[in-house]
Coordinates of C-alpha atoms in Angstrom, one line a residue:
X109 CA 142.3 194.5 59.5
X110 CA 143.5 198.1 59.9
X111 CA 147.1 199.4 58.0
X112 CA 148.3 199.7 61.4
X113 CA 148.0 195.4 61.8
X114 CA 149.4 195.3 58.2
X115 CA 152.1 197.4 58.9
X116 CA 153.4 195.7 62.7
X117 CA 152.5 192.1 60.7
X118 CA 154.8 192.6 57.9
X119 CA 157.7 194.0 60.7
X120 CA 157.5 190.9 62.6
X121 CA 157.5 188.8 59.6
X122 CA 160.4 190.7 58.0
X123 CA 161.8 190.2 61.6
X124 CA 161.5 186.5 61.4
X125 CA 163.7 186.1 58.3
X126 CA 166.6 188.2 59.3
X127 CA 169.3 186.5 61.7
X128 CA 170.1 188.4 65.1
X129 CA 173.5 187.8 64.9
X130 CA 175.0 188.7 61.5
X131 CA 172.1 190.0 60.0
X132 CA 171.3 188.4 56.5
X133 CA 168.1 187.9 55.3
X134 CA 166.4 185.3 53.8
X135 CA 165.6 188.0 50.7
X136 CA 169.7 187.8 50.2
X137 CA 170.0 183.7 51.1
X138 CA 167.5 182.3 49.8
X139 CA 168.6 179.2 51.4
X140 CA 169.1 180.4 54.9
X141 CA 167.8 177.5 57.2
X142 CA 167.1 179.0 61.1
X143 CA 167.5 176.6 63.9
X144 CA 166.6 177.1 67.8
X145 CA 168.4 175.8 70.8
X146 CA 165.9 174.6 73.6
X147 CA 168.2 175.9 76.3
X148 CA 166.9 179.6 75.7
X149 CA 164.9 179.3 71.8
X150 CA 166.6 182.0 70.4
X151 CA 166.5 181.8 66.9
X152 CA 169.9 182.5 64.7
X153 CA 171.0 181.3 60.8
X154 CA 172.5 178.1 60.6
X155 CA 176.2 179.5 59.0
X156 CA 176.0 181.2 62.4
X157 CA 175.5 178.1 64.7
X158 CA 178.7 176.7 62.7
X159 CA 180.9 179.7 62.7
X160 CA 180.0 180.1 66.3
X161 CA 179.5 176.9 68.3
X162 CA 181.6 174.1 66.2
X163 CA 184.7 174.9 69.0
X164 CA 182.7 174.0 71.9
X165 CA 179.7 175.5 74.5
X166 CA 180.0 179.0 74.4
X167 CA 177.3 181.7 75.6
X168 CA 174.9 182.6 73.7
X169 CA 175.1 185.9 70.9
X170 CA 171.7 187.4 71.4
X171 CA 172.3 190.3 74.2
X172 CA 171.1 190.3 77.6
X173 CA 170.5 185.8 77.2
X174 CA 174.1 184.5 78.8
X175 CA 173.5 181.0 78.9
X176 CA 176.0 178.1 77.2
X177 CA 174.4 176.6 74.4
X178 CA 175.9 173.3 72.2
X179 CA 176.2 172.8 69.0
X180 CA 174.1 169.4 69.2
X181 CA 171.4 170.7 70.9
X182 CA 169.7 172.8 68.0
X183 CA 167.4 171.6 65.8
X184 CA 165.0 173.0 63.6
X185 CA 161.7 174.7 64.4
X186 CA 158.5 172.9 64.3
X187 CA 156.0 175.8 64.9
X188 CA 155.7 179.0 63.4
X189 CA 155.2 180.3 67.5
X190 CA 158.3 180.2 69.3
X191 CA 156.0 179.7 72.7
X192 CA 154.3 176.4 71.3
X193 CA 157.8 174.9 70.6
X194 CA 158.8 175.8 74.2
X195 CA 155.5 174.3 76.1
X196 CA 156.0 171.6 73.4
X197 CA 159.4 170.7 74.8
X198 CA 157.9 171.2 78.2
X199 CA 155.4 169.0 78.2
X200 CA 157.3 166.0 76.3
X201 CA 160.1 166.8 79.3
X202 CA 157.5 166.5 82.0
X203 CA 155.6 163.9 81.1
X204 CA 159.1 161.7 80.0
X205 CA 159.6 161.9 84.0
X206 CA 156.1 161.4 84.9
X207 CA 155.2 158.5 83.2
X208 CA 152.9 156.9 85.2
X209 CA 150.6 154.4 83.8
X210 CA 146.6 154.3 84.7
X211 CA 147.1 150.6 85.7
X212 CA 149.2 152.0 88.5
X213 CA 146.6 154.2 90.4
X214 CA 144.0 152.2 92.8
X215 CA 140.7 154.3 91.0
X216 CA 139.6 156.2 88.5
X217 CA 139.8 159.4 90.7
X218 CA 143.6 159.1 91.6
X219 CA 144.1 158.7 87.9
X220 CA 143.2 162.1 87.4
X221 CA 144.0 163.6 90.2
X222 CA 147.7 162.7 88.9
X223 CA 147.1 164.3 85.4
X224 CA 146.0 167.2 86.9
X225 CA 149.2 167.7 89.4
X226 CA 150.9 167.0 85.7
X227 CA 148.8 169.9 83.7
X228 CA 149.4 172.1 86.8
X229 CA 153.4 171.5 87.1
X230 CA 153.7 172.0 83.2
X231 CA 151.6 175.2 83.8
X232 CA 154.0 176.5 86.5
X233 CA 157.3 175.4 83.6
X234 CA 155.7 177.4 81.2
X235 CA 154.5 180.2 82.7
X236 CA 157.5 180.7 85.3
X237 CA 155.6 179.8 88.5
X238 CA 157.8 178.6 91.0
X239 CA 160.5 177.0 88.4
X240 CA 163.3 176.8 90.5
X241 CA 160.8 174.2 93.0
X242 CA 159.0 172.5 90.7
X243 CA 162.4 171.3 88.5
X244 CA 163.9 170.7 92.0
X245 CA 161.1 168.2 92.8
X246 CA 161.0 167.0 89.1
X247 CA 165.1 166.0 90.1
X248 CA 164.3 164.5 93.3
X249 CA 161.2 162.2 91.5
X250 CA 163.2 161.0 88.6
X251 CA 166.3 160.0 91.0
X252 CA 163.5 158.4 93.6
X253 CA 162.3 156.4 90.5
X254 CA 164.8 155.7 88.0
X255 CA 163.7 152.1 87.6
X256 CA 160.0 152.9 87.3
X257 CA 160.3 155.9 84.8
X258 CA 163.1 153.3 82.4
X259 CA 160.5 150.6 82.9
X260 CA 157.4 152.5 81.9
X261 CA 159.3 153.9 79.2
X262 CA 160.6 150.6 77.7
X263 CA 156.4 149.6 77.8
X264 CA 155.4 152.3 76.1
X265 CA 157.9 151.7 73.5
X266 CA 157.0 148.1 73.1
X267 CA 153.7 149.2 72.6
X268 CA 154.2 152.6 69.9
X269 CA 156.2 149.9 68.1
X270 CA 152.8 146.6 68.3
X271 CA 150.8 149.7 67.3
X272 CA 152.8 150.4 64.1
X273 CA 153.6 147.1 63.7
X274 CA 149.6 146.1 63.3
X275 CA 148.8 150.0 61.3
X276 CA 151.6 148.0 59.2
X277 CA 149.8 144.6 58.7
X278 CA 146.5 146.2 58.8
X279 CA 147.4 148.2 55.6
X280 CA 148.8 145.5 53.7
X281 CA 145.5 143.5 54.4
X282 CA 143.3 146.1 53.4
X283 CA 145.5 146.2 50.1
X284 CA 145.0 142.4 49.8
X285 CA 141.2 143.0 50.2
X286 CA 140.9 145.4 47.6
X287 CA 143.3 143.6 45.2
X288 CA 141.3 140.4 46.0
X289 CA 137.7 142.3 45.6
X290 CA 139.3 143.7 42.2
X291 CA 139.6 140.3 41.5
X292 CA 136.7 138.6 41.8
X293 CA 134.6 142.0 40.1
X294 CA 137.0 141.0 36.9
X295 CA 136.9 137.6 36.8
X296 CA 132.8 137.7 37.7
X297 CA 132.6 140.2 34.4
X298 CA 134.4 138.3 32.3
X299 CA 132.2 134.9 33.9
X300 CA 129.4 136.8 33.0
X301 CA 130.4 137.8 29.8
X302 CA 131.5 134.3 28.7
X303 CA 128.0 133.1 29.8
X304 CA 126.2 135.4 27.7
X305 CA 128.2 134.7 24.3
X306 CA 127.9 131.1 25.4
X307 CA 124.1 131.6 25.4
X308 CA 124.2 133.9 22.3
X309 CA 125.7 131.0 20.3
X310 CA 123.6 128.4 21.2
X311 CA 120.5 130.4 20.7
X312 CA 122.4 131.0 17.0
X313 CA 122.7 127.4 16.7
X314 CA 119.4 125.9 17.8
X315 CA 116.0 126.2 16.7
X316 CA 113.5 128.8 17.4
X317 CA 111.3 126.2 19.8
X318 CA 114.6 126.1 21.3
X319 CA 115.0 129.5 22.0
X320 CA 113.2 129.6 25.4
X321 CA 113.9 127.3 26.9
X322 CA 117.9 127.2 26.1
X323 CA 117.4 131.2 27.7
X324 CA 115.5 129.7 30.7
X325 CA 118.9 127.3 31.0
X326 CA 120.9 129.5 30.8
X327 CA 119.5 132.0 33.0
X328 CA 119.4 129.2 35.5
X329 CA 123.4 128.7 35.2
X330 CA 124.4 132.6 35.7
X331 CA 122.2 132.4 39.0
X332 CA 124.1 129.0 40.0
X333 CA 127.4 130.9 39.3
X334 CA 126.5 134.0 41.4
X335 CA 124.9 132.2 44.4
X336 CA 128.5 130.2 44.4
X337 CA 130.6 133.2 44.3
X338 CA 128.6 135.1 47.4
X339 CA 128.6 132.1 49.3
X340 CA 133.0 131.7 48.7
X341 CA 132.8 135.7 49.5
X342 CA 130.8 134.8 52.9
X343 CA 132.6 132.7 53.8
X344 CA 136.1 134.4 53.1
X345 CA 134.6 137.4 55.4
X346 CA 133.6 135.0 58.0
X347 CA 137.1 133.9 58.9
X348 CA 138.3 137.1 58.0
X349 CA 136.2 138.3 60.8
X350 CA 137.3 135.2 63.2
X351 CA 141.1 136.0 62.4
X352 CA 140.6 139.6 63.5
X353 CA 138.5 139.2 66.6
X354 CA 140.9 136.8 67.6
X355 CA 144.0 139.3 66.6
X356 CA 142.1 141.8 68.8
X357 CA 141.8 139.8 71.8
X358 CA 145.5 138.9 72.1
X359 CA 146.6 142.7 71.2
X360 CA 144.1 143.7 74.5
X361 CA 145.8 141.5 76.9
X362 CA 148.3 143.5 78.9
X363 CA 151.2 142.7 82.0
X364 CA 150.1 144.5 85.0
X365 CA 153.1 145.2 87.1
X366 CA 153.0 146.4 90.7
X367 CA 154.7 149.9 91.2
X368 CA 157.4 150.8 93.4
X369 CA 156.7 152.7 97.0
X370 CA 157.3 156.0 96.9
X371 CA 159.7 158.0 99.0
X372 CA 158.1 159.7 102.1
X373 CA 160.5 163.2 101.9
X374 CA 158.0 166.0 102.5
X375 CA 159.6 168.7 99.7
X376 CA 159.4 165.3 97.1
X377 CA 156.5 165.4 94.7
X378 CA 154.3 163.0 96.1
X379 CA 151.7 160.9 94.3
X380 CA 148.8 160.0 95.4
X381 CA 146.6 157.4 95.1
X382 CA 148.9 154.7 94.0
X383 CA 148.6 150.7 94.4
X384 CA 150.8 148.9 97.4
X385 CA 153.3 146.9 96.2
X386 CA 153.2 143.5 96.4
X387 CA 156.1 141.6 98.2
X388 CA 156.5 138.2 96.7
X389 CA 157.4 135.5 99.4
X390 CA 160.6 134.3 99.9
X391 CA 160.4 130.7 98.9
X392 CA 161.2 128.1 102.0
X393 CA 164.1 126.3 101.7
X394 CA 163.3 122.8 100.7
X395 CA 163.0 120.3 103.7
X396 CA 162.9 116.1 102.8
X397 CA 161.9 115.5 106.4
X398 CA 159.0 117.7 106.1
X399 CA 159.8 119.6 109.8
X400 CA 160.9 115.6 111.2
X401 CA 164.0 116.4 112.7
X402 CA 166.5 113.8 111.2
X403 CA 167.7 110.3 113.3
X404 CA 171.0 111.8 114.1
X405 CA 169.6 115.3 115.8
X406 CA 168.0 113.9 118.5
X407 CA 168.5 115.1 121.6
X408 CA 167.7 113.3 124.6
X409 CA 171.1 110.2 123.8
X410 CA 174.4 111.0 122.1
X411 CA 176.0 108.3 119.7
X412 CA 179.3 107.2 120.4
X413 CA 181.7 105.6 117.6
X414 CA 182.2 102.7 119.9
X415 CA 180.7 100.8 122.9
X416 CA 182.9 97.9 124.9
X417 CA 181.0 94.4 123.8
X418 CA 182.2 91.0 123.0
X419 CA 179.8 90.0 121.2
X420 CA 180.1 93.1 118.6
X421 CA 184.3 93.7 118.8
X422 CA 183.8 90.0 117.7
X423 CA 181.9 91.4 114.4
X424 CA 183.9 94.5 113.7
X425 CA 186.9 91.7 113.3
X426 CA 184.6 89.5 111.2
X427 CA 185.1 90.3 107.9
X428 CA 182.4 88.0 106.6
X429 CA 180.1 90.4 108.7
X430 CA 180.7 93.9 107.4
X431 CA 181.2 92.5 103.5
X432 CA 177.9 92.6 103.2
X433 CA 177.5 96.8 104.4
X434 CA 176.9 96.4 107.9
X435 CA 177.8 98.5 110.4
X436 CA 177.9 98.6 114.2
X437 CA 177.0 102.7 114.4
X438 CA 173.3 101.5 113.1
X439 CA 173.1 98.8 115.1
X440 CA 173.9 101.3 117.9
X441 CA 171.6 103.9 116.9
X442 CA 168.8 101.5 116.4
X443 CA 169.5 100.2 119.8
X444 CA 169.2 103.4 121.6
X445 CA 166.5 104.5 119.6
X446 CA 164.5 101.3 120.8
X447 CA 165.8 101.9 124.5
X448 CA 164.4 105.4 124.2
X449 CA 161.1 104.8 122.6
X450 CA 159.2 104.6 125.8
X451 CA 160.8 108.0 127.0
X452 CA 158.2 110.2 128.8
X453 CA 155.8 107.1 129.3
X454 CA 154.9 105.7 132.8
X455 CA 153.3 102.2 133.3
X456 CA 152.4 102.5 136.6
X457 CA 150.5 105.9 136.0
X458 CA 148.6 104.6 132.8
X459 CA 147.8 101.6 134.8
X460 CA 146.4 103.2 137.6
X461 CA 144.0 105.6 135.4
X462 CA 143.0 102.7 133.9
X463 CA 141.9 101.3 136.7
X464 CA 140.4 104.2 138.5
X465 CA 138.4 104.5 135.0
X466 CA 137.3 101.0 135.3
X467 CA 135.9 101.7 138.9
X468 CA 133.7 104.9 137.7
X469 CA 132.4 103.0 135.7
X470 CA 130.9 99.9 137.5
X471 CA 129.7 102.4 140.4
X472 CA 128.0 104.6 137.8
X473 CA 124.5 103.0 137.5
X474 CA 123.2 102.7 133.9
X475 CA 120.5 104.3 131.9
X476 CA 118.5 101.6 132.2
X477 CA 118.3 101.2 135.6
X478 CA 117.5 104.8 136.8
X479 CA 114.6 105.2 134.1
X480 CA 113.3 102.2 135.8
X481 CA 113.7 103.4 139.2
X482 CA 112.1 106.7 138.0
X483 CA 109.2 104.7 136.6
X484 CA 108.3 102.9 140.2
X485 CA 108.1 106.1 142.0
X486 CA 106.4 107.9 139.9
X487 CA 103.6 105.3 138.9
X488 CA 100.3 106.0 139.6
X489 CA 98.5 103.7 142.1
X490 CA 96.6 100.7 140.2
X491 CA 99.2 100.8 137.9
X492 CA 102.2 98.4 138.2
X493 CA 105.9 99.2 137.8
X494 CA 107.8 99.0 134.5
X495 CA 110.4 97.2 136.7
X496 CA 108.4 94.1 138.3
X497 CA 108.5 90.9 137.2
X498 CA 104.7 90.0 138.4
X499 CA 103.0 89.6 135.3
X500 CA 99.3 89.3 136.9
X501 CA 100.3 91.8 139.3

């Protein structure tokens, strides 16, 4: 690197830590904390955001800028490159409002065909390509689809928070693991240990034609010991391995939800590629006659309260008749109903077809009798009918 690079380096580093507006330095404040206001990221001390913007919006300081900036709007830098922080904010603004999910798109190819409309309108944002269009139709989309963007949102919440929520409990099991593996090395060590002063002292005790074979015992015991303890371990990874296949399964199983339709405006962003929604059916309203129209809705008689009888103003004085829950109005409807059961059918007509059915019938000759006629006119001569009765013939 030439002097020259040194020298503009060390400017635009001595530029960083002095404030625009009043001028300190961090050499002076040691202190001085600089924050940036995503409106227009200029960058100014923080005793100047207080002394400047704690009575309300008010332009901003830095010459030739001009727009009103808040107090609660600046925050600290994250990057050392003003123009990372700004395509940062960018792209977490756009993609707040575009927050389609891949479950939404009908292939693999709209899917990305909707990233890269995404990557190209954060490109425009950043690089000041058509801004005052594309944050037009950014407005028009998130008022279109409110309800979609909160909804997708609220998923992707629930599932940043299962995500941390399992790093969480996947961490403390780990920590058991080790803790428990720690465990068993001890207590096999000391297991091991025990077994070999237990051997040492009965090889003190005993004899010397003891001696082998009290080593070949006790050889024989450690093995036992060991072969227990991997099998417990197996076993103890087994349904370790069962618990988390099965934890796996149930954290893959997602809620597919149908998307809204989108609005047809021609200077709206448009989407491509996206799934119809599904229109659930209304349910029908619950019927007990199944379609029958009910007793009472017929049609072809009216029912009258009363009809002039005798006989039934005799009953409607009896008391000992109507004690018991009778009543005349279903004698009457039962009545009618019977008197117009045979509504629409003809006797004479049915009769007549029956007979002229009758009549086909006996003047149609049978199967029988035609194959037989068939048969004596097409016989051969020597040979005799299938329909005579001469035998010797």
């Amino acid at each position: 690197m030439s002097s020259a690079d040194d020298i503009q380096l060390r400017n635009r580093n001595d530029d960083d830590e002095v404030c625009p507006v009043c001028k300190a330095t961090r050499y002076l404040t040691v202190n001085m904390l600089f924050l940036i206001n995503p409106e227009c990221y200029h960058k100014m001390c923080e005793a100047c955001v207080d002394r400047i913007f704690s009575a309300g919006p008010t332009p901003c300081p830095i010459p030739g800028c001009g727009k009103t900036l808040r107090k609660n709007r600046f925050r600290k830098q994250t990057f050392e490159d003003i123009s990372v922080e700004r395509e940062v904010d960018i792209r977490k603004r756009v993609m707040g409002i575009l927050n389609r999910r891949e479950d939404e798109f009908e292939s693999k190819r709209a899917w990305d065909d909707f990233l890269e409309d995404r990557e190209e309108i954060i490109a425009n944002l950043v690089c000041g390509t058509d801004v005052e269009k594309t944050e037009k139709q950014l407005a028009q989309y998130a008022e279109a689809n409110a309800d979609i963007i909160r909804r997708n949102e609220a998923l992707e919440n629930n599932e940043s928070a299962t995500f941390a929520e399992r790093q969480i409990i996947e961490k403390e099991q780990a920590r058991l693991r080790r803790e428990a593996t720690r465990k068993d090395y001890e207590d096999e060590k000391m297991a091991m240990a025990s077994s070999r002063e237990d051997l040492v002292s009965r090889l003190a005790a005993g004899s010397a034609e003891e001696a082998d074979s009290i080593a070949k015992e006790g050889q024989r015991s450690m093995l036992k010991k060991s072969s227990a303890r991997r099998s417990e371990k197996e076993r103890l990874r087994e349904k370790q391995a069962a618990l988390r296949g099965e934890r796996a399964s149930l954290s893959s199983a997602t809620t597919t939800t149908a998307p809204e339709s989108q609005s047809d405006a021609t200077d709206m962003l448009q989407i491509r590629g996206l799934r119809k929604p599904k229109i659930p059916e209304q349910p029908k309203k619950y019927d007990p006659y199944a379609g029958y129209r009910h007793i009472e809705q017929r049609d072809y008689f009216t029912l009258q309260d009363h009809y002039s009888s005798k006989h039934l103003e005799r009953l409607q004085k009896d008391p000992k008749a109507s004690i018991g829950g009778y009543e005349l109005k279903d004698y009457y409807m039962r009545t009618l109903v019977e008197a117009f059961a045979g509504l629409g059918c003809f006797v004479d007509e049915e009769v007549s077809s029956d007979n002229a059915t009758a009549l086909t019938a006996m003047m149609k000759p049978s199967a029988t009798a035609l194959a037989a006629a068939a048969a004596s006119t097409n016989s051969p001569a020597g040979l005799t009918p299938l329909g005579s009765d001469d035998t010797f013939a």
